[in-house]
Short mmCIF file of C-alpha atoms in Angstrom, two decimals:
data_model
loop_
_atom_site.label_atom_id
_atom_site.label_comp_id
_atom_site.label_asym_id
_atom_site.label_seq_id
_atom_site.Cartn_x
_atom_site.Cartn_y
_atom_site.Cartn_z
CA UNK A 1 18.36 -24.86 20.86
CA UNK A 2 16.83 -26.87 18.49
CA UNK A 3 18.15 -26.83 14.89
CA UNK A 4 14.94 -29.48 13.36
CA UNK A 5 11.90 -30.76 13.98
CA UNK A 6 10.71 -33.46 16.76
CA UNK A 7 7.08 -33.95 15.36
CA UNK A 8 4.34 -36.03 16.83
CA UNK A 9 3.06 -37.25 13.50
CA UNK A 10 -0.49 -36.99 14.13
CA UNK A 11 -0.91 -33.43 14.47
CA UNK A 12 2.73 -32.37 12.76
CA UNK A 13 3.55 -34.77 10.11
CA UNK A 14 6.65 -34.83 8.27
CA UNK A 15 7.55 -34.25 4.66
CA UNK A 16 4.74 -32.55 2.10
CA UNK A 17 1.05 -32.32 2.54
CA UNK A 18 -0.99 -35.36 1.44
CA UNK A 19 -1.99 -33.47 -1.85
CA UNK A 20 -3.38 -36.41 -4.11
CA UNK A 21 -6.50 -35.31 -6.21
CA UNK A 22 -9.73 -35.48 -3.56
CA UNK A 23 -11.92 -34.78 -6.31
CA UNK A 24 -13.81 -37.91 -8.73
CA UNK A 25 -13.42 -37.64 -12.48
CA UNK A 26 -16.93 -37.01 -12.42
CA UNK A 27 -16.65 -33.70 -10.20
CA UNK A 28 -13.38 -33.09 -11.82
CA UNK A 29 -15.14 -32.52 -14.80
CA UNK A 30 -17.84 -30.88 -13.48
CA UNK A 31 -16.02 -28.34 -11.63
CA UNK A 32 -14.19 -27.31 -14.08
CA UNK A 33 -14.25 -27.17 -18.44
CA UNK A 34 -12.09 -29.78 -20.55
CA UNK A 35 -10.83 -27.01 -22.40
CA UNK A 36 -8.88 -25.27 -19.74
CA UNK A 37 -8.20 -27.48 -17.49
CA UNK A 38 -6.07 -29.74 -20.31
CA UNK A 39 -4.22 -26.36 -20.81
CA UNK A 40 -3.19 -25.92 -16.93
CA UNK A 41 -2.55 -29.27 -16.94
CA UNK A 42 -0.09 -29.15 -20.04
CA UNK A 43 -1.68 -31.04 -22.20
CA UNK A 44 -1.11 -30.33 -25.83
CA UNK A 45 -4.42 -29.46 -27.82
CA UNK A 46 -7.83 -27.40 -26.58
CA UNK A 47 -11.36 -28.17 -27.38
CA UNK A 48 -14.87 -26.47 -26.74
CA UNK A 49 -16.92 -27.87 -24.17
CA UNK A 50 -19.99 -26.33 -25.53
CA UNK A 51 -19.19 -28.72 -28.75
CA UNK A 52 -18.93 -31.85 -26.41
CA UNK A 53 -22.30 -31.82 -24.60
CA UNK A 54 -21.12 -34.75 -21.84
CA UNK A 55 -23.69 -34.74 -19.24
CA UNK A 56 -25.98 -32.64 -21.44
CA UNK A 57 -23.33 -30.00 -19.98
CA UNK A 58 -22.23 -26.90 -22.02
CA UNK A 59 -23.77 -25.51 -25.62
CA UNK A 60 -25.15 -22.00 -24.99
CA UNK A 61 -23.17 -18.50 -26.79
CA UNK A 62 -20.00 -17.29 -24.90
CA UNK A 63 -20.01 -14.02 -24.83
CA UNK A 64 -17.57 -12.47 -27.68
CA UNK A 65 -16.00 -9.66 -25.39
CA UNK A 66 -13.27 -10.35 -23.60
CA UNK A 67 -13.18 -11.00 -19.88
CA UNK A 68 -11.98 -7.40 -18.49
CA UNK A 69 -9.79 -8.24 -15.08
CA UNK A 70 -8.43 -5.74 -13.29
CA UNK A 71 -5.08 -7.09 -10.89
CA UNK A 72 -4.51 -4.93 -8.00
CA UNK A 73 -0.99 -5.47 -6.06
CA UNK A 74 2.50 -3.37 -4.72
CA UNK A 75 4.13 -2.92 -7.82
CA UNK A 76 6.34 -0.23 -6.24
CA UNK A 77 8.12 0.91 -2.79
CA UNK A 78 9.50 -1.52 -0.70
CA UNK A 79 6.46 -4.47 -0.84
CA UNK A 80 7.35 -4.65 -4.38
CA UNK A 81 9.40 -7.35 -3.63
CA UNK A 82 6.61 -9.47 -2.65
CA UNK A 83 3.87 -7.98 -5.16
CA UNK A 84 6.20 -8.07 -8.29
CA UNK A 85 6.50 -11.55 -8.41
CA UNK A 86 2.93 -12.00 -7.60
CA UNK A 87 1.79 -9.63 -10.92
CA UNK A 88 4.10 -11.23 -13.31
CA UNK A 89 2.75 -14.87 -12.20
CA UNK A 90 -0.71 -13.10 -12.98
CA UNK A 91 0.09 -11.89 -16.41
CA UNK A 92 1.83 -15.50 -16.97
CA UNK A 93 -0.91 -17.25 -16.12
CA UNK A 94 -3.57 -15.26 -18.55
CA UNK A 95 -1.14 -15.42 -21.32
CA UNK A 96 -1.12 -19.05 -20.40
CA UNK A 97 -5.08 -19.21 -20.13
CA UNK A 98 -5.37 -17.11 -23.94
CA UNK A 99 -2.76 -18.69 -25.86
CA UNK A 100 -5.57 -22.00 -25.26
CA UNK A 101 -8.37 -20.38 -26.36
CA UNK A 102 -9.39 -18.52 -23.55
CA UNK A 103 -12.06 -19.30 -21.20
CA UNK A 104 -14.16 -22.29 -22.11
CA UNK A 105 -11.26 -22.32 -25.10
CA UNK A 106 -13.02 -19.49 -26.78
CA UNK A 107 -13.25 -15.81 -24.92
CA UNK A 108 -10.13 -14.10 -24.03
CA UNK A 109 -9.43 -11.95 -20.89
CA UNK A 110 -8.24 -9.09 -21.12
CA UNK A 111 -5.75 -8.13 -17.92
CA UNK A 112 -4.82 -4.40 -16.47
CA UNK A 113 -2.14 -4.06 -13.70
CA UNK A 114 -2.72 -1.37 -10.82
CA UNK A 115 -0.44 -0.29 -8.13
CA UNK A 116 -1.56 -0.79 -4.42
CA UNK A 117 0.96 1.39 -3.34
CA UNK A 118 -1.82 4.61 -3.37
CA UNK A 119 -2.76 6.53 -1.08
CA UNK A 120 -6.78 6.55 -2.30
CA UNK A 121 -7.12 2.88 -1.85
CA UNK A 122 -11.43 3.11 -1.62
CA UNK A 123 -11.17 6.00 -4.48
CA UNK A 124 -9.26 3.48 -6.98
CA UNK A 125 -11.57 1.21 -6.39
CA UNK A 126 -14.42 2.28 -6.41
CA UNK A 127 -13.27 3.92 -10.38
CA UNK A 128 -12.31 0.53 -11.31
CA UNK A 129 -15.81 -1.31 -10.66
CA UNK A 130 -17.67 1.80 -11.73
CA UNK A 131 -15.96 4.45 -14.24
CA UNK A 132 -13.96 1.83 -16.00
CA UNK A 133 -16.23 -1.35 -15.22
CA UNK A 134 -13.98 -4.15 -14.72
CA UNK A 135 -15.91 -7.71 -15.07
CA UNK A 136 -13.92 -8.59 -11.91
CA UNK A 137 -11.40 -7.34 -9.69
CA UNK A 138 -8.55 -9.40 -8.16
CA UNK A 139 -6.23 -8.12 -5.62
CA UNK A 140 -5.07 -7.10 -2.32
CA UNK A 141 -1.57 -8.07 -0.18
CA UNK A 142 -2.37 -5.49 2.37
CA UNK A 143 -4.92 -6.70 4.65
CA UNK A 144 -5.40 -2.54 5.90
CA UNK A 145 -6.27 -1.99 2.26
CA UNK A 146 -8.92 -5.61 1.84
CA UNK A 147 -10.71 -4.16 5.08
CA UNK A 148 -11.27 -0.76 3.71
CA UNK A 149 -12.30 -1.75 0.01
CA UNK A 150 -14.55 -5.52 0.91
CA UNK A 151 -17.90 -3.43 2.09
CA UNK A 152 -17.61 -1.32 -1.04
CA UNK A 153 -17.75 -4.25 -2.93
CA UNK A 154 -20.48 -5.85 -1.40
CA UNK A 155 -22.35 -2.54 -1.73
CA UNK A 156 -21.56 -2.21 -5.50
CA UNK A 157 -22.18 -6.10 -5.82
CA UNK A 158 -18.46 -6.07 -7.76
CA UNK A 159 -17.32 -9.54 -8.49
CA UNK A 160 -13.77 -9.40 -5.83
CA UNK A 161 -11.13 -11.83 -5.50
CA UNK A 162 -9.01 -11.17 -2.87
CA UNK A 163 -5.71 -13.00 -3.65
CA UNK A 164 -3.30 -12.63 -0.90
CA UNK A 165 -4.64 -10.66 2.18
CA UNK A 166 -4.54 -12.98 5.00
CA UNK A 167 -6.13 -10.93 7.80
CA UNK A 168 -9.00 -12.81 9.40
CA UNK A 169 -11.26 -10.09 9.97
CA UNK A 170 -11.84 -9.90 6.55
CA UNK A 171 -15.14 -12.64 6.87
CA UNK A 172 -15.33 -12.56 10.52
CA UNK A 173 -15.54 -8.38 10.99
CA UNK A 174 -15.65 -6.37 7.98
CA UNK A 175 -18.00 -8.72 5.40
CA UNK A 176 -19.48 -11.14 7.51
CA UNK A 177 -21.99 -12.17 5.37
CA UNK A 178 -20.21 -12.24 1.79
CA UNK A 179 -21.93 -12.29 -1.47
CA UNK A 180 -19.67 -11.34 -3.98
CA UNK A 181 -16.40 -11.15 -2.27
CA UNK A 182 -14.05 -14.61 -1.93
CA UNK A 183 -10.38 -15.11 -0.82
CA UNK A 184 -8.47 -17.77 -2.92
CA UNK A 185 -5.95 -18.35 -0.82
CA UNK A 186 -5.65 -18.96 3.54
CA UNK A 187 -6.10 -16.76 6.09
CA UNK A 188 -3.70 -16.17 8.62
CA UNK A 189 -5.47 -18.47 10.93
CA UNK A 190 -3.53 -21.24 8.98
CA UNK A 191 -0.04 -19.32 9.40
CA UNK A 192 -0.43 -18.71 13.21
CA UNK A 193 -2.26 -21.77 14.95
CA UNK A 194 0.14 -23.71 12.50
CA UNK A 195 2.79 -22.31 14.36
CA UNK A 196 1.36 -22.64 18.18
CA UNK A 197 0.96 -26.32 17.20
CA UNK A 198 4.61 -26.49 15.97
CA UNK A 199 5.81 -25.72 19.33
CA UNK A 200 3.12 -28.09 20.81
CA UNK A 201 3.67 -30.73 18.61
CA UNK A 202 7.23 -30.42 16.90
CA UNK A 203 9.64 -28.02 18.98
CA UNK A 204 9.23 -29.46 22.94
CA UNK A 205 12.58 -27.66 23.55
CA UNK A 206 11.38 -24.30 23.65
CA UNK A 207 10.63 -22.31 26.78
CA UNK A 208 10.00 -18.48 26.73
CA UNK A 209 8.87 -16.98 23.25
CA UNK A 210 8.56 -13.53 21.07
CA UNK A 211 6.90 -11.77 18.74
CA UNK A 212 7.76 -9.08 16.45
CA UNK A 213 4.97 -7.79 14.00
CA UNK A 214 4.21 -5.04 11.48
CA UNK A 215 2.09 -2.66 13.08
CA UNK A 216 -0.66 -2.89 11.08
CA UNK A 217 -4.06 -5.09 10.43
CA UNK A 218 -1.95 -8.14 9.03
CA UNK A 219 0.86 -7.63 12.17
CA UNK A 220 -1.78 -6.94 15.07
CA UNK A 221 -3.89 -9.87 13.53
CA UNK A 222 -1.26 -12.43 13.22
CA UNK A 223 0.09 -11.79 16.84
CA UNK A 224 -3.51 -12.37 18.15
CA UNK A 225 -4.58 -15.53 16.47
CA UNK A 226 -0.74 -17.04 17.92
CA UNK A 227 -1.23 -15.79 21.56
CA UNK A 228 -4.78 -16.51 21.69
CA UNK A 229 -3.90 -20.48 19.73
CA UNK A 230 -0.83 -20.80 22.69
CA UNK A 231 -3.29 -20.15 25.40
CA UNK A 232 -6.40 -22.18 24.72
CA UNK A 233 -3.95 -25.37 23.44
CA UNK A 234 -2.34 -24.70 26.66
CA UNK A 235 0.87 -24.83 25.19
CA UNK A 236 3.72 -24.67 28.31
CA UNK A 237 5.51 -21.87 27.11
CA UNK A 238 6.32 -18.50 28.47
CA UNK A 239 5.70 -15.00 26.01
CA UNK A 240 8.30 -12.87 27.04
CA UNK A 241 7.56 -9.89 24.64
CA UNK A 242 5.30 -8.31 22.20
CA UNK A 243 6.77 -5.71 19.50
CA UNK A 244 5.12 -3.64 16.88
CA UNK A 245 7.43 -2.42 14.50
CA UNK A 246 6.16 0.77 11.82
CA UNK A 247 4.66 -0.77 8.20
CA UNK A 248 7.06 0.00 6.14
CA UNK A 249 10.31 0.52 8.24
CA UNK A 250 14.01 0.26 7.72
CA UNK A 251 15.84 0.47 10.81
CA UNK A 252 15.65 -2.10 13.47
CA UNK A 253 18.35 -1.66 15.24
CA UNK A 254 16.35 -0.81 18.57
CA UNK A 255 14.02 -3.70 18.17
CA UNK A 256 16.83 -6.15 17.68
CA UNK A 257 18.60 -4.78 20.74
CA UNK A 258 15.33 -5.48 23.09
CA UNK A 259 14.94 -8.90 21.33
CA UNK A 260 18.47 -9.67 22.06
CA UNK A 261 17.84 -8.51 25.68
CA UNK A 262 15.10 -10.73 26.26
CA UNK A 263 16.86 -13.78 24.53
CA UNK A 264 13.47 -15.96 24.43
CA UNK A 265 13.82 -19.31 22.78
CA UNK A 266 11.51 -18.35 19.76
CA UNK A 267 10.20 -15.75 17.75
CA UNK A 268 6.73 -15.75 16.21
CA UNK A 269 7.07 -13.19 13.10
CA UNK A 270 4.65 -12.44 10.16
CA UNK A 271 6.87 -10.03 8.81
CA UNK A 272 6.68 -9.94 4.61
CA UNK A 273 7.79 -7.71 1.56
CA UNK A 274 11.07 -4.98 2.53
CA UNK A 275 10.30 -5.64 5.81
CA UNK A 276 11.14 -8.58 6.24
CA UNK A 277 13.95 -8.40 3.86
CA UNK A 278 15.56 -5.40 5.88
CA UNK A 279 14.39 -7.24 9.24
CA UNK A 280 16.11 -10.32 8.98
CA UNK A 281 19.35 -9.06 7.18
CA UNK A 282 19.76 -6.70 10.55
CA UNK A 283 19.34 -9.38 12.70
CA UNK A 284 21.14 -11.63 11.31
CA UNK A 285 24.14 -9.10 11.36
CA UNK A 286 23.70 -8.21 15.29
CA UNK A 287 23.28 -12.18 16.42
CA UNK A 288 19.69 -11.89 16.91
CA UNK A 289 19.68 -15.62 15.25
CA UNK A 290 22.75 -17.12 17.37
CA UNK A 291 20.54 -18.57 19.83
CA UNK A 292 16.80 -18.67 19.14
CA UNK A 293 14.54 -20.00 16.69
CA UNK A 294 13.09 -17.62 14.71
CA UNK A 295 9.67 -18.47 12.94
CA UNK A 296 8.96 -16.54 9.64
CA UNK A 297 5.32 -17.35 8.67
CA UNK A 298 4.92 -15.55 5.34
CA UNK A 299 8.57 -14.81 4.82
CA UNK A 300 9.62 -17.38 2.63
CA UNK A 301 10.40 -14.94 -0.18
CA UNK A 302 13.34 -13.13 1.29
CA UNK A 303 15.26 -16.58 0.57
CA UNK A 304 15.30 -14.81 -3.65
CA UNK A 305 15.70 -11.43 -2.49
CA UNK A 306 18.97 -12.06 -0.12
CA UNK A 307 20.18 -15.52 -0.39
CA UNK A 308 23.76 -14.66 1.12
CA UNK A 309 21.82 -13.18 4.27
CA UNK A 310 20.04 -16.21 4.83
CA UNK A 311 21.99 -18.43 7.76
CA UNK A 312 21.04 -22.01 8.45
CA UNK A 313 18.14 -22.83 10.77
CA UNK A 314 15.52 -20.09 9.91
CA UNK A 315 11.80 -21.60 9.73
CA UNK A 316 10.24 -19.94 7.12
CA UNK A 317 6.28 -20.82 6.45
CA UNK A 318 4.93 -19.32 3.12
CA UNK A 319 0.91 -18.91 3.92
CA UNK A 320 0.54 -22.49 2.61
CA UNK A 321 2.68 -24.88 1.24
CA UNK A 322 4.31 -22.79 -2.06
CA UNK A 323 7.93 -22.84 -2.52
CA UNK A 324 9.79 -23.49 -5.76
CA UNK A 325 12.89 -26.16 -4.79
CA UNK A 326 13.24 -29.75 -2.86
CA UNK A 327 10.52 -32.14 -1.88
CA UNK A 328 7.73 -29.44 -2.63
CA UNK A 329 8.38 -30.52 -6.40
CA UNK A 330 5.14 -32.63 -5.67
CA UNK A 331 3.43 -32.37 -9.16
CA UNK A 332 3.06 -31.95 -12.89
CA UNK A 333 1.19 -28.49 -12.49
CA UNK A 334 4.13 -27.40 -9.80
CA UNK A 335 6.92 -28.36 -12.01
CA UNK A 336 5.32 -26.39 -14.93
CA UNK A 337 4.28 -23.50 -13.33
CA UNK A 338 7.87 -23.28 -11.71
CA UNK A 339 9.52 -23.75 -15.14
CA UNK A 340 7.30 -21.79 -17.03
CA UNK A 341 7.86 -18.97 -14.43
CA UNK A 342 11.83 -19.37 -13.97
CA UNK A 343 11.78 -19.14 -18.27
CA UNK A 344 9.55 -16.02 -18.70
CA UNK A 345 11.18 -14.42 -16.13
CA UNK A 346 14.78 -16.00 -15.57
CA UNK A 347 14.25 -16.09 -11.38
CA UNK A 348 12.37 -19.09 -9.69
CA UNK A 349 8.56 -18.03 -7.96
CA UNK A 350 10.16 -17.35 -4.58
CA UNK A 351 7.13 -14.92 -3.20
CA UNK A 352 4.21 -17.11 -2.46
CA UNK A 353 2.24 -14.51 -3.77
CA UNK A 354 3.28 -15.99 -7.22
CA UNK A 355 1.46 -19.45 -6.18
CA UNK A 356 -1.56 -17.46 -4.85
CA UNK A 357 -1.91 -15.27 -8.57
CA UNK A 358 -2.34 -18.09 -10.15
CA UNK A 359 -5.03 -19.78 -7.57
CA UNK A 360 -7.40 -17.00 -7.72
CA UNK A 361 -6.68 -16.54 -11.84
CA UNK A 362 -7.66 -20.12 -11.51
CA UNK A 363 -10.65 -20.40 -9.31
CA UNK A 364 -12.20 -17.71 -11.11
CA UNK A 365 -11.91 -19.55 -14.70
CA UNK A 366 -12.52 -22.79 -13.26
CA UNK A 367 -16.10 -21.57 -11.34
CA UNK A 368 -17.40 -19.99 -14.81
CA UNK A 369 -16.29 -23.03 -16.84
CA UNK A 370 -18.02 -25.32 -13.87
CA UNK A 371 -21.48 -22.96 -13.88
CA UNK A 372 -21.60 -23.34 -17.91
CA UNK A 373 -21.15 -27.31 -17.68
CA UNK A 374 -23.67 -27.59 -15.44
CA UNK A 375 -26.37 -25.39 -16.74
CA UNK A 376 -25.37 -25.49 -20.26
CA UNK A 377 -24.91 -21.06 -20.12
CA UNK A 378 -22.55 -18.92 -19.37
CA UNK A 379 -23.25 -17.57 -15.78
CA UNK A 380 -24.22 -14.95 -14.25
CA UNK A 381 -22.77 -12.99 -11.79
CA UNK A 382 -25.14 -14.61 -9.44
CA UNK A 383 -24.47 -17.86 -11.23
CA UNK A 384 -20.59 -17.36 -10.54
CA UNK A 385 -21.10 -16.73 -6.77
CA UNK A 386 -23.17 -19.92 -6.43
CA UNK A 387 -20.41 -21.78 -8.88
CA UNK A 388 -17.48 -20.38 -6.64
CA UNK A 389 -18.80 -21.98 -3.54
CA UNK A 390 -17.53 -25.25 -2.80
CA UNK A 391 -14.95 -25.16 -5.76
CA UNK A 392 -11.94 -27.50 -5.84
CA UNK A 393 -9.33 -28.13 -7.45
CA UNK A 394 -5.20 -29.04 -8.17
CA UNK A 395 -3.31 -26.31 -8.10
CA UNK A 396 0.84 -26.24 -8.16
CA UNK A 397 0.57 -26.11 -4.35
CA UNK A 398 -1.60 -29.27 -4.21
CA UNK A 399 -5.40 -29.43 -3.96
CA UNK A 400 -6.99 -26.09 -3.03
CA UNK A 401 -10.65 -26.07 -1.32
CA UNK A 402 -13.14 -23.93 -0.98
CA UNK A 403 -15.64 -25.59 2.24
CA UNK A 404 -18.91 -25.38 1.49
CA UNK A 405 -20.73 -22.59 3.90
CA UNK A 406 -17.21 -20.27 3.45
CA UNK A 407 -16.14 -17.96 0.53
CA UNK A 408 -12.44 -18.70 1.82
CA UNK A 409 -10.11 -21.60 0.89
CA UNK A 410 -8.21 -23.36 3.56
CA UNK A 411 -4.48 -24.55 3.06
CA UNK A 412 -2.43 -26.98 5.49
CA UNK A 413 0.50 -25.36 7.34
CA UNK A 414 3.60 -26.27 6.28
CA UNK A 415 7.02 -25.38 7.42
CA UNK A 416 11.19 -26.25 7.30
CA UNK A 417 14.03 -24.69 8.24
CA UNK A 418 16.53 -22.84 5.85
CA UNK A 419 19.18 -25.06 4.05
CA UNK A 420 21.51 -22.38 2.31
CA UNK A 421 22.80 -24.14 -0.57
CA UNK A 422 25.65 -23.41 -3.20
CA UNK A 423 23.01 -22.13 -5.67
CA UNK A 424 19.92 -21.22 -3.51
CA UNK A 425 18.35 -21.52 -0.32
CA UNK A 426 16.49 -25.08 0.16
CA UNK A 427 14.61 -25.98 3.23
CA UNK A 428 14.98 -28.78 5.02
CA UNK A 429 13.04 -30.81 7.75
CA UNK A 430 9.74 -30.17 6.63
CA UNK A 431 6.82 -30.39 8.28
CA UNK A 432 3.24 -30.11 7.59
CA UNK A 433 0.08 -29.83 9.62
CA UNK A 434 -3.76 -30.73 7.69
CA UNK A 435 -6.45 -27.80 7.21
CA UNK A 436 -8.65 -29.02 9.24
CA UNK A 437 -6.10 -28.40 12.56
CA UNK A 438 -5.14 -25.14 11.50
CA UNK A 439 -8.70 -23.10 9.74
CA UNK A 440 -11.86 -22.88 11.30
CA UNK A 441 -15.24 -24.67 10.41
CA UNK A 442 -17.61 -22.39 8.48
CA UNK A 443 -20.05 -21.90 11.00
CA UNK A 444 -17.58 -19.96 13.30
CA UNK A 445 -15.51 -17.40 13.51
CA UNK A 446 -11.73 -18.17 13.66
CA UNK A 447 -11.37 -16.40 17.87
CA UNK A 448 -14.73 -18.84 18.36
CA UNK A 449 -12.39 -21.65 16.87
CA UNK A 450 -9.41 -21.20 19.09
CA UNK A 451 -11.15 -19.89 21.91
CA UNK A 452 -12.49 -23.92 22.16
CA UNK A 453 -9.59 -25.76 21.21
#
């Protein structure tokens, strides 16, 4: 079976995503205020806008308060693997954003970490955007929980970020008209037609393929989007099985054995968090990897939670392109953030999550600073929704976009195959594949996308 990748180069190109600054200085400054972006970008020294007046931009009060966030993610059980990173890049990145001033250089936020792992999702937060009255709230890794809590915050009209869910029934079911609600990071649209067009495009060897997914929103979801993306591409492949393992679970013995039974070529997984750690350790110990490719499109974190399980010849994807090592060292804001991270914390950002806490931290700053340059006041919350729409900018994962019409950012797919390596896990091979082939338009829904492609 095939141990790399045999891409087409139009569709699947090698190496990184093209992820050179789209944006003119004049946007650049525009969308976002001098002050902070010279602090993400490192640069020594922090200035008010509102003194500068450049455009006529900036000059009214900031308010004195601090910004009140509230961060929502598993902090405990066995996701914590995945959400811990994600919370300490959050609390990073604020310290980051306050020891320059603050927003606009001059108002602090002020940050307060909750558990996901609750069994009153709606309950905690509906207390947060009403008893305790949190400016904004970002959060959300479980797409079960972003489903339940994304009409309640339409209905309270509660500034949301959602930072890491990747279900896409968030806009296209359960808010499909959002207001005040906005996902900072893909959908899984980008995880699982990125991987239907790797076997179109990259893997011609393969024949018969699997899937094993959590049984839950994120699981059911991501299984979907792939068999629904192989069928209307018309991909020549066979789908041999369909499992559902229990969110959270720890033995997989019985799954393994069927998968080992059915001995397909490839296996589509979006397993994530303990999972996936306890997933691929198994299989890896009963040969489930000896002779099939397995695909791992948000699993790229298990590679810093059990290096020595790791064998050569994994693909891992990571919801975008966000790892720490190799080739992906593609920029000054990537190399700080991964040193910054690796220093406050002494581990490298393995968990994409990590990339994605700082993106949302990010857009959120960046949309207020852009509404006050533009209309020389600090916004609204009205005034932030209409700033937040359309936003761009660099990020350490390259530029991140926000399409006009669509309160979600698309990503490009990228993917390589496991490298173990005497002092971490690299990957090799890489491939990427642009936004536009792997998210749908804003007009439709992403099952009207595929459905026509």
């Amino acid at each position: 079976m095939a141990s790399s990748f045999d891409p087409d180069g139009k569709i699947v190109k090698r190496g990184i995503p093209n992820i050179k600054e789209k944006i003119g200085r004049r946007r650049f400054m525009k969308g976002a205020g001098t002050a902070t972006v010279a602090a993400s970008m490192g640069l020594a020294g922090c200035s008010n806008p509102a003194d500068q007046g450049e455009d006529g931009s900036g000059g009214g009060p900031i308010p004195d308060e601090p910004l009140r966030i509230a961060c929502i993610g598993f902090t405990s059980g066995s996701a914590s693997v995945f959400g811990v990173p994600m919370m300490q890049s959050a609390r990073m990145t604020v310290d980051r954003i306050n020891e320059s001033g603050g927003i606009l250089g001059e108002r602090e936020i002020e940050m307060e970490e909750f558990d996901e792992n609750v069994d009153e999702v709606v309950q905690q937060y509906r207390r947060l955007a009403t008893r305790e009255d949190f400016d904004v709230i970002f959060g959300y890794i479980s797409s079960a929980n972003v489903l339940s809590v994304a009409p309640i915050a339409e209905e309270l009209e509660q500034p949301t970020v959602v930072w890491d869910t990747g279900t896409t029934d968030l806009f296209d079911d359960a808010v499909t008209d959002p207001q005040y609600v906005f996902r900072t990071c893909a959908s899984s649209s980008t995880d699982a037609v990125g991987a239907a067009r790797l076997l179109q495009n990259a893997l011609p060897e393969v024949g018969t393929v699997a899937g094993v997914n959590q049984d839950y929103a994120f699981g059911r979801n991501n299984w979907d989007l792939f068999e629904r993306a192989v069928e209307s591409l018309g991909i020549d492949v066979e789908l041999v099985d369909a499992r559902f393992t229990p969110f959270p679970n720890d033995d997989y013995s019985s799954t393994i054995s069927a998968l080992n039974s059915t001995n397909p070529d490839f296996i589509y997984s979006s397993h994530w968090g303990g999972d996936a750690v306890n997933f691929i350790t198994q299989a890896n110990n009963q040969g489930l990897f000896d002779d099939t490719i397995p695909c791992f499109t948000a699993g790229s974190h298990v590679m810093g939670n059990i290096p020595d399980e790791i064998p050569e010849g994994i693909i891992f994807g990571a919801r975008g392109p966000h790892y720490p090592f190799g080739t992906q060292q593609w920029n000054t804001l990537h190399e700080e953030f991964v040193q910054n991270y690796q220093d406050e914390y002494d581990e490298p950002p393995y968990a994409h999550g990590a990339f994605h806490a700082w993106q949302a931290i990010w857009a959120y700053v960046y949309s207020v600073e852009r509404a006050y340059n533009l209309s020389g006041e600090y916004p609204s919350k009205d005034q932030w929704v209409e700033s937040m729409e359309g936003i761009g900018f660099n990020s350490p994962s390259g530029f991140v976009n926000m399409p006009q019409g669509s309160h979600n950012v698309t990503e490009p797919s990228f993917y390589g195959f496991s490298d173990p390596q005497e002092d971490r896990v690299a990957l090799r091979d890489t491939v990427w594949i642009t936004p536009e082939q792997v998210n749908p338009p804003a007009s439709m829904t992403t099952g009207e996308w595929i459905d026509q492609l």
